[in-house]
Short mmCIF file of C-alpha atoms and ligand atoms in Angstrom, two decimals:
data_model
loop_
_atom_site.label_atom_id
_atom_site.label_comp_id
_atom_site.label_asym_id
_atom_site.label_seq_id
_atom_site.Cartn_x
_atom_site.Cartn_y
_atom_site.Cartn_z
CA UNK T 10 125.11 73.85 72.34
CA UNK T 11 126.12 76.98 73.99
CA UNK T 12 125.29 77.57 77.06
CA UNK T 13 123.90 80.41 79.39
CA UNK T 14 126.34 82.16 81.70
CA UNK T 15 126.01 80.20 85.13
CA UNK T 16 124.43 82.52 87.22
CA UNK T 17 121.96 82.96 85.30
CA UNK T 18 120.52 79.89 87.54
CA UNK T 19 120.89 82.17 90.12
CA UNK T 20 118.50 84.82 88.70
CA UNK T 21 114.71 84.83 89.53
CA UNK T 22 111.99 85.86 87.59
CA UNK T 23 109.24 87.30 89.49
CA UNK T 24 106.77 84.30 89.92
CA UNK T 25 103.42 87.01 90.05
CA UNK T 26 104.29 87.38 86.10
CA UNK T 27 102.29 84.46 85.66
CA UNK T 28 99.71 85.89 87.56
CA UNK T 29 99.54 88.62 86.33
CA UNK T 30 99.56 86.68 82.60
CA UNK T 31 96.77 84.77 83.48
CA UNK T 32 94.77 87.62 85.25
CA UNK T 33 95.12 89.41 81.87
CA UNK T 34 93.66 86.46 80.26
CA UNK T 35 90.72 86.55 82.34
CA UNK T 36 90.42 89.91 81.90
CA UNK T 37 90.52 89.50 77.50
CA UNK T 38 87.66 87.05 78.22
CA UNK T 39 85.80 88.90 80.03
CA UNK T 40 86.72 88.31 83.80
CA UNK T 41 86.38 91.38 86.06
CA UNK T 42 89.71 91.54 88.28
CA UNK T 43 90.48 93.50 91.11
CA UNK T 44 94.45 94.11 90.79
CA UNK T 45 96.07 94.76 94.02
CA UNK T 46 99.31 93.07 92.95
CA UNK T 47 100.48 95.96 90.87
CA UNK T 48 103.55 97.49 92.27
CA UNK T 49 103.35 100.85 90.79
CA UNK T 50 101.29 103.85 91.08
CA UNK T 51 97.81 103.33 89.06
CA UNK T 52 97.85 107.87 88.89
CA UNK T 53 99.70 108.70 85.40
CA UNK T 54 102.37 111.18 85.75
CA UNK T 55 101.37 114.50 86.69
CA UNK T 56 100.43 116.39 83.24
CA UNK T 57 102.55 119.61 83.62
CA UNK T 58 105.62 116.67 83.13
CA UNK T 59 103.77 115.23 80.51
CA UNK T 60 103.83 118.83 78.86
CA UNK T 61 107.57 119.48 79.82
CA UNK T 62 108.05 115.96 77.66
CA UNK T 63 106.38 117.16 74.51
CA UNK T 64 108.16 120.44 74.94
CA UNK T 65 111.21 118.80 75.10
CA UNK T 66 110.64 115.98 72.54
CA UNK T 67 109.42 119.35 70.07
CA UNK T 68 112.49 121.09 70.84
CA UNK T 69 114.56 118.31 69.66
CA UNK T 70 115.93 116.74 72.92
CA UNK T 71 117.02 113.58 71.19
CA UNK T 72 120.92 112.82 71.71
CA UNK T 73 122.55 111.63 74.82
CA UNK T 74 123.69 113.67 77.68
CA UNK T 75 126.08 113.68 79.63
CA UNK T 76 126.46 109.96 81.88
CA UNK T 77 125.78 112.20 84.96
CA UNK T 78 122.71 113.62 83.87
CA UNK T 79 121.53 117.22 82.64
CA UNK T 80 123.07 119.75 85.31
CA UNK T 81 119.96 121.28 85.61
CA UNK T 82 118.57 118.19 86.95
CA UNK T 83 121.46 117.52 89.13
CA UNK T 84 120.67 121.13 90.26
CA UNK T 85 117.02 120.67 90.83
CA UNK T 86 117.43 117.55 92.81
CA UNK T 87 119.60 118.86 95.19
CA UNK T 88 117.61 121.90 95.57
CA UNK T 89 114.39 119.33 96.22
CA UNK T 90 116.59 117.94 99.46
CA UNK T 91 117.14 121.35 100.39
CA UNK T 92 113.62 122.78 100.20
CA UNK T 93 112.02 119.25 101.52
CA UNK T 94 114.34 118.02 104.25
CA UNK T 95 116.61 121.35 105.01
CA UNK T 96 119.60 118.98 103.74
CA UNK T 97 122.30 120.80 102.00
CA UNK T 98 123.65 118.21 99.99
CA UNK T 99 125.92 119.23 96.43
CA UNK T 100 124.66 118.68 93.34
CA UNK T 101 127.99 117.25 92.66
CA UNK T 102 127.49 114.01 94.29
CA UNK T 103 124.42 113.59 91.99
CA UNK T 104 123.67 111.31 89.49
CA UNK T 105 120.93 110.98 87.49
CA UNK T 106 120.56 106.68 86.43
CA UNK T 107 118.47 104.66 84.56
CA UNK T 108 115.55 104.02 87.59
CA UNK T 109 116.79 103.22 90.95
CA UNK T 110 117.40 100.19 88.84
CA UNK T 111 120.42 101.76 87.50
CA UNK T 112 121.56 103.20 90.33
CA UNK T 113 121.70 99.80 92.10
CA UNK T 114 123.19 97.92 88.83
CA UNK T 115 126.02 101.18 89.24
CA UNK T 116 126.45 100.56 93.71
CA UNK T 117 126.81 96.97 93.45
CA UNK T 118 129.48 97.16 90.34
CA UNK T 119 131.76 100.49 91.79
CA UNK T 120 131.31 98.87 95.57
CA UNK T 121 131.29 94.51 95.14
CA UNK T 122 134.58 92.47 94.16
CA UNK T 123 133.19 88.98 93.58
CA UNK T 124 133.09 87.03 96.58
CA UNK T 125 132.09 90.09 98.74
CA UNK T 126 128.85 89.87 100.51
CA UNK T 127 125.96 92.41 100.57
CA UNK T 128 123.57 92.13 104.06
CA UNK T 129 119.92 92.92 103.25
CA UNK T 130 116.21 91.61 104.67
CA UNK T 131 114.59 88.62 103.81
CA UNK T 132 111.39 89.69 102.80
CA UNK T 133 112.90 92.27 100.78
CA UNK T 134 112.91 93.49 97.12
CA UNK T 135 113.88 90.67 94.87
CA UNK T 136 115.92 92.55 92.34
CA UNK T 137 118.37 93.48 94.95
CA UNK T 138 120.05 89.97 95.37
CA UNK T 139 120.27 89.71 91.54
CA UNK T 140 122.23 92.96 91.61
CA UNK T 141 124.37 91.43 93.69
CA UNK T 142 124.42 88.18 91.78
CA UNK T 143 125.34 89.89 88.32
CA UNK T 144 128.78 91.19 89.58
CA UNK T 145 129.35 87.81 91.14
CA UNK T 146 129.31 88.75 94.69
CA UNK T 147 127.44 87.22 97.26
CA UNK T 148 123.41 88.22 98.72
CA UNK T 149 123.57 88.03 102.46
CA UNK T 150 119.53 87.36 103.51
CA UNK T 151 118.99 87.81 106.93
CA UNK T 152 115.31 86.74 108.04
CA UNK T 153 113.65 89.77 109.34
CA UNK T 154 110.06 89.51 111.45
CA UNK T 155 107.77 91.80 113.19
CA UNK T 156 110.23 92.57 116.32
CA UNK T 157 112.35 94.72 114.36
CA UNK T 158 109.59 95.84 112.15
CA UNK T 159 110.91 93.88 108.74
CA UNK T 160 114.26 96.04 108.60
CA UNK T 161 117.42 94.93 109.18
CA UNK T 162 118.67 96.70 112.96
CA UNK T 163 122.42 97.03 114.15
CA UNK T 164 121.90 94.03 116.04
CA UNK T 165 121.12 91.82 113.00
CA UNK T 166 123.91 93.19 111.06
CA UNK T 167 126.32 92.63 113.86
CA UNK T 168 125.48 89.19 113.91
CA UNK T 169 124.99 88.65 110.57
CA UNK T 170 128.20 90.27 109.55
CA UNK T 171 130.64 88.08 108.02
CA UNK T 172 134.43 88.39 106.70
CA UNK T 173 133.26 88.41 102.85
CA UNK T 174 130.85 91.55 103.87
CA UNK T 175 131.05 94.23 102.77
CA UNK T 176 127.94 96.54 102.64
CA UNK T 177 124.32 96.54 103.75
CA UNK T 178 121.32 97.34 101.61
CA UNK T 179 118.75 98.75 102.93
CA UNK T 180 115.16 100.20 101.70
CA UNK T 181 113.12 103.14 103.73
CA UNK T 182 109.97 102.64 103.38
CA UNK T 183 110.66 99.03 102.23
CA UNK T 184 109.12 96.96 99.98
CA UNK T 185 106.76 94.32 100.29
CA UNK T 186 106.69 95.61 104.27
CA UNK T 187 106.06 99.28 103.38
CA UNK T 188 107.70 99.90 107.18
CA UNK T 189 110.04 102.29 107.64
CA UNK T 190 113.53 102.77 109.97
CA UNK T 191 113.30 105.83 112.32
CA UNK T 192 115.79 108.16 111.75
CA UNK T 193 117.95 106.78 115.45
CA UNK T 194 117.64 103.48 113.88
CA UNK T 195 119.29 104.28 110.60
CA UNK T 196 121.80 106.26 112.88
CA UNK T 197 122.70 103.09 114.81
CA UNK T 198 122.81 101.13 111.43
CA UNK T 199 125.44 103.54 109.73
CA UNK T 200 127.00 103.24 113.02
CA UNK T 201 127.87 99.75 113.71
CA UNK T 202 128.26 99.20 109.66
CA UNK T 203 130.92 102.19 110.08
CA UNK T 204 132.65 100.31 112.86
CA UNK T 205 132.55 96.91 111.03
CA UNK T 206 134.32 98.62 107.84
CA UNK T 207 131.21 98.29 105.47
CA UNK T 208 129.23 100.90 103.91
CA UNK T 209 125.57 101.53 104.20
CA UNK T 210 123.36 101.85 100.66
CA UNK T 211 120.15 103.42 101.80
CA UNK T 212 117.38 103.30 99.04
CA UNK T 213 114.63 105.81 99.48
CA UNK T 214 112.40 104.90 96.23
CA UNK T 215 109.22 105.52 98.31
CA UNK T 216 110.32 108.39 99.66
CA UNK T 217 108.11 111.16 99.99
CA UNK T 218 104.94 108.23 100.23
CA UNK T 219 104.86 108.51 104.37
CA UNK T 220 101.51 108.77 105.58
CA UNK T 221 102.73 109.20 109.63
CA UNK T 222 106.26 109.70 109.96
CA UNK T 223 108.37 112.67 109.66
CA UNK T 224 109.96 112.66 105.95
CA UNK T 225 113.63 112.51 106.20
CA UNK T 226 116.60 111.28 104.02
CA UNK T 227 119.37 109.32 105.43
CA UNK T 228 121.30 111.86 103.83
CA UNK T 229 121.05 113.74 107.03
CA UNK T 230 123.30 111.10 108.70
CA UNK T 231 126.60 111.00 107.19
CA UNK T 232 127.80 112.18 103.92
CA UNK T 233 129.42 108.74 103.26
CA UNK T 234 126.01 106.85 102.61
CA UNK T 235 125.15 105.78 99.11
CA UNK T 236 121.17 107.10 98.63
CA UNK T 237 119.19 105.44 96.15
CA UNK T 238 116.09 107.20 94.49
CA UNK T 239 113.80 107.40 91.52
CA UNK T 240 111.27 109.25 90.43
CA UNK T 241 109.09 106.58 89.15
CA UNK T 242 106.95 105.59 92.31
CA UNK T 243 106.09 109.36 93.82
CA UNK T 244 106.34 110.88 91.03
CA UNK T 245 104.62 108.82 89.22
CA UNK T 246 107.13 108.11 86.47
CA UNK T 247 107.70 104.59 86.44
CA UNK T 248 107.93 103.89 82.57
CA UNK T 249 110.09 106.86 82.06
CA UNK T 250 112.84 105.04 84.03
CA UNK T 251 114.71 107.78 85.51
CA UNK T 252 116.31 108.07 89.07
CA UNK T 253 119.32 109.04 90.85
CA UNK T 254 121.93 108.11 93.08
CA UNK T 255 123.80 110.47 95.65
CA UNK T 256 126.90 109.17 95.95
CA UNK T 257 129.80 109.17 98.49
CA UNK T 258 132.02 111.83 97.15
CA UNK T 259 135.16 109.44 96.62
CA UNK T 260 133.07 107.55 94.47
CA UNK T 261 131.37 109.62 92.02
CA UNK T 262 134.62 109.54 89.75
CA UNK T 263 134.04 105.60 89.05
CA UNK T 264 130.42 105.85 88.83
CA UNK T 265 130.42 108.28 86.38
CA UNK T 266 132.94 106.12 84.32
CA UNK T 267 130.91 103.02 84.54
CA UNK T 268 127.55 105.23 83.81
CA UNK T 269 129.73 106.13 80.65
CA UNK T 270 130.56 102.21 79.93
CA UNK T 271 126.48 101.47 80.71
CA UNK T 272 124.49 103.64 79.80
CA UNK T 273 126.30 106.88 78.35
CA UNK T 274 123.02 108.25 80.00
CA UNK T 275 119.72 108.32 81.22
CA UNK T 276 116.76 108.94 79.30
CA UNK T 277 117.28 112.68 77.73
CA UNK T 278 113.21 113.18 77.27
CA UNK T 279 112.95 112.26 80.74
CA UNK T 280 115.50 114.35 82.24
CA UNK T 281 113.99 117.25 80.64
CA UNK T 282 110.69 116.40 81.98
CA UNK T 283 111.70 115.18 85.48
CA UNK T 284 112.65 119.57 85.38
CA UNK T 285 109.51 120.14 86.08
CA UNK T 286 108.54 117.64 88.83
CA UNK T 287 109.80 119.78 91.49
CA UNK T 288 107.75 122.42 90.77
CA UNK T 289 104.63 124.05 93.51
CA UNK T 290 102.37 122.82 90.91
CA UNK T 291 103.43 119.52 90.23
CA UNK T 292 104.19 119.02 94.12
CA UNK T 293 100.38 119.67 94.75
CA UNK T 294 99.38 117.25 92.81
CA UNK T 295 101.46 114.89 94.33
CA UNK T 296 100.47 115.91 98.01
CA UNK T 297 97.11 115.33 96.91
CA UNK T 298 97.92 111.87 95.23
CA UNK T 299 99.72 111.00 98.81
CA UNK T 300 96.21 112.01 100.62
CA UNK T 301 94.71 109.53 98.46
CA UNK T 302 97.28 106.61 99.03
CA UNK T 303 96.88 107.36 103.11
CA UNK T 304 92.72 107.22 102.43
CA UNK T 305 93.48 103.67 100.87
CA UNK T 306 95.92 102.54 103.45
CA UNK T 307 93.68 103.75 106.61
CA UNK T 308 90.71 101.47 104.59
CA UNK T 309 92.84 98.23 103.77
CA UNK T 310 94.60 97.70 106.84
CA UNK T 311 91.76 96.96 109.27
CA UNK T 312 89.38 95.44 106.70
CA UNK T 313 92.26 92.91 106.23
CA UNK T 314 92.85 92.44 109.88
CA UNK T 315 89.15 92.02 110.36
CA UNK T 316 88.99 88.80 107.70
CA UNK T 317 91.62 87.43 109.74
CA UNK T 318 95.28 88.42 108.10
CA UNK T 319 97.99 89.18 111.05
CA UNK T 320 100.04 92.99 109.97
CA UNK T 321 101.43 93.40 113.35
CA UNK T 322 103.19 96.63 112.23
CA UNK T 323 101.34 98.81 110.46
CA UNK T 324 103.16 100.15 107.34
CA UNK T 325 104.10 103.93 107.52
CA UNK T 326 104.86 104.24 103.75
CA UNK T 327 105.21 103.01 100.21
CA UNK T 328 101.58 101.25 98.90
CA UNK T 329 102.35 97.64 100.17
CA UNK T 330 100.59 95.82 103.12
CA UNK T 331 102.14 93.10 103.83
CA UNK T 332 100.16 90.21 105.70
CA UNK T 333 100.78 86.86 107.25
CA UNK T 334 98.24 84.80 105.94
CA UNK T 335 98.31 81.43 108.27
CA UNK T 336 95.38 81.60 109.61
CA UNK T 337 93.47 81.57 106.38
CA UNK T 338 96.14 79.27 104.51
CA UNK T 339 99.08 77.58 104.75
CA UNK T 340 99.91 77.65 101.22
CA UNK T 341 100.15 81.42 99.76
CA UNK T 342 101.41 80.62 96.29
CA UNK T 343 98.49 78.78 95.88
CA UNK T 344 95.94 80.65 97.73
CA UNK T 345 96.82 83.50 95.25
CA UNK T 346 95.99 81.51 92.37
CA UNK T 347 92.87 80.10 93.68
CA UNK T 348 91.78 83.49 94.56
CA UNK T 349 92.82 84.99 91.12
CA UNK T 350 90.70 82.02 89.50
CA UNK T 351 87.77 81.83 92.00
CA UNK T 352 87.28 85.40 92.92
CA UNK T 353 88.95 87.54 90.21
CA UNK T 354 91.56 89.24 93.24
CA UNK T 355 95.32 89.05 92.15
CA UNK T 356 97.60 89.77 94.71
CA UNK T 357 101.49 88.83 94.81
CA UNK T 358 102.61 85.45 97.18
CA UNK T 359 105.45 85.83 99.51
CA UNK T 360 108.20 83.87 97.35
CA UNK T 361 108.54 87.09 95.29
CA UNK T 362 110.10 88.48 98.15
CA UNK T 363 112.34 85.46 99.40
CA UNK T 364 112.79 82.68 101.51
CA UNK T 365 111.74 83.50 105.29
CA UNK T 366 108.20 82.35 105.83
CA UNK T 367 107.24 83.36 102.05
CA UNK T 368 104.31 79.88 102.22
CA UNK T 369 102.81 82.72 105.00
CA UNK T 370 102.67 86.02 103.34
CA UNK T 371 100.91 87.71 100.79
CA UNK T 372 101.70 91.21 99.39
CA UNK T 373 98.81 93.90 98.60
CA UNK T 374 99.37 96.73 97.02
CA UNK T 375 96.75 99.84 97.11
CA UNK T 376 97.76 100.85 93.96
CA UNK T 377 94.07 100.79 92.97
CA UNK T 378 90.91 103.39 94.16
CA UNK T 379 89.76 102.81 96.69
CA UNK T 380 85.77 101.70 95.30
CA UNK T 381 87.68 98.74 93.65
CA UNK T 382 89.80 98.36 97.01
CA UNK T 383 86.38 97.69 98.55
CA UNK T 384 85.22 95.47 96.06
CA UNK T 385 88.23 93.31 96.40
CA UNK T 386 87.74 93.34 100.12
CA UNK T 387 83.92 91.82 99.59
CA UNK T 388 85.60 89.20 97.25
CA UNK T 389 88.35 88.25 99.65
CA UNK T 390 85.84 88.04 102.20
CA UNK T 391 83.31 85.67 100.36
CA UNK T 392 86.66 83.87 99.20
CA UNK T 393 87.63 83.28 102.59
CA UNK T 394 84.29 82.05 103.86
C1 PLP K 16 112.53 98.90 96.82
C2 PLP K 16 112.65 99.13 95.35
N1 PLP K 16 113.82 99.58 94.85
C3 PLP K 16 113.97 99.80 93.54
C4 PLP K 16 112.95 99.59 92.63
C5 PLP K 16 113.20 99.84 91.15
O1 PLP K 16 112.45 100.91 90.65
P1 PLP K 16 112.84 101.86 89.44
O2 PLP K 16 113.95 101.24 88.69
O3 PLP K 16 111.59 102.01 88.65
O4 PLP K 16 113.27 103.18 90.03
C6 PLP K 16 111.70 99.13 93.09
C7 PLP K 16 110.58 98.85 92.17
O5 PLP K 16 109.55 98.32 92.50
C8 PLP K 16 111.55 98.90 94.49
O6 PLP K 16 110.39 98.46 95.02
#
């Protein structure tokens, strides 16, 4: 019998799969659900990409380009930082990846020898660990709370920081939190990493989705930061898996050469499309979409305080609220499924996120309007009673 590689045991698949499995199941006979477990924009992508796409796909755009990415693209994306956060940043430290799921895969390989340790919050996005996990070095959780807003802050690296480490991960706005770090506290981060010897991998996926902060990149901090993006959750491009990673200049070199190895490149109908996402039009489209996301936020966020969930910070970005459920159960793996059965509400349990207090915490994610928002609310609330 051959077996699978060992760390495989190590990997995680994300438990509200089921859910979501079963909520479809409902659904085929004849359930009405409210989904608010979805982590991805419910708006398609904005049609004047759509268009770019055909064009493209008419024209022929079928072969691979080159591992970095289209230069155009490169161009346009460093233009974007330019026009939207006054950063000069050269479109030679650009490349365009697979997702932000690519980038990371790219970080994590150029950056971890196995052993090496990567800091990052517990809650925190799962796939991050498994990054680390696949080039065998080693996820360093550090249980994050309310008091520091659910993002790692120089302190906790300073204690958490161990000979084996090497870098910290960190995600502004985060997900399942949605909270952000202030630009001094990103500052003080890169600082005290700096000092330690580490280097600090900033991923701004939900960029551009900040309802009251002032957008900024961490960009703006140091030009030795690796910045993660994507332009599947603002722009609305999630299935075209396409994002980009600015890297350190020193390291561009080997992550072009493992991009080769990986991927050769990133999707060529999407880079021609992504063109287009920067454009006036396509920006008020997504200013508008933002509006609507804020609308849904300012809506969820008391009504779920009101039926008795504790969100002591109140998320500045992304489309997650993330709630402490124990005074309604003390169980939230199973709450979720009884809710999904009994009241036709699927939203995703803590233990998707990790192991500090996940039995307490339950993810909801406004990727819905805002009339089915409310209806879940009315469910929850019967539910609850
Ligand atoms: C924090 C964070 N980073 C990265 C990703 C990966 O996204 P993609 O590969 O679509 O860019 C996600 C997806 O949910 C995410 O929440």
């Amino acid at each position: 019998m051959i077996s699978v590689a060992e760390r495989m045991s190590r990997i995680q698949p994300f438990f509200v799969m089921d859910l979501l499995a079963r909520a479809r199941k409902l659904e085929a006979a004849g359930r009405s659900i409210i989904h608010m477990e979805v982590g991805e924009p419910d708006f398609a992508t904005p049609q004047p990409i759509i268009a770019a796409g055909q064009v493209a796909l008419a024209a022929g755009r079928t072969h691979y380009t080159p591992a970095r990415g289209i230069p155009e693209l490169r161009e346009a994306i460093a233009a974007h930082y330019a026009r939207a956060y006054g950063q000069q940043v050269s479109a030679s430290r650009v490349v365009v990846t697979p997702g932000s799921s690519g980038a990371l895969q790219l970080v994590m390989s150029v950056l971890i020898n196995p052993g090496e340790g990567v800091l990052m919050a517990d809650p925190g996005y799962p796939c991050n660990r498994h990054f680390v996990e696949l080039v065998d070095g080693k996820p360093q959780l550090i249980p994050v709370g309310a008091e520091t807003g659910y993002q790692l802050s120089a302190e906790l690296v300073e204690q958490a920081w161990g000979e084996e480490s090497k870098a910290v991960l960190v995600a502004s706005p985060a997900n399942p939190t949605g909270t952000m770090l202030s630009a001094e506290e990103l500052r003080a981060l890169h600082a005290v990493v700096r000092r330690l010897g580490g280097v600090l991998i900033v991923d701004e996926i939900y960029q551009g989705l900040v309802y009251d902060a002032t957008p900024s990149t961490a960009l703006a901090i140091a030009d030795d930061i690796f910045v993660i993006n994507s332009f599947s959750k603002y722009f609305g491009m999630t299935g075209w898996r396409l994002g980009w990673l600015v890297a350190p200049e020193p390291f561009v070199d080997p992550v072009d050469r493992l991009a080769q190895n990986i991927f050769l490149s990133a999707p060529t109908l999407s880079q021609h499309a992504a063109l287009h996402a920067f454009s006036p039009q396509v920006m008020e489209i997504l200013e508008a979409r933002r509006l609507e996301f804020k609308q849904r936020r300012d809506f969820l966020l008391p009504e779920l305080r009101s039926l008795g969930f504790d969100i002591p910070v109140t998320p500045q970005g992304a489309f997650y609220l993330y709630a402490d459920c124990q005074g309604i159960t003390e169980d939230s793996y199973r709450f979720a499924q009884t809710l999904l059965e009994e009241a036709g509400v699927a939203v995703t349990p803590g233990r998707d996120f990790g192991f500090h207090e996940p039995e307490s915490h339950l993810r909801f994610a406004y990727t819905t309007e805002i009339g089915k928002l409310q209806e879940g609310v009315e469910r929850l609330s019967r539910f609850i009673q």
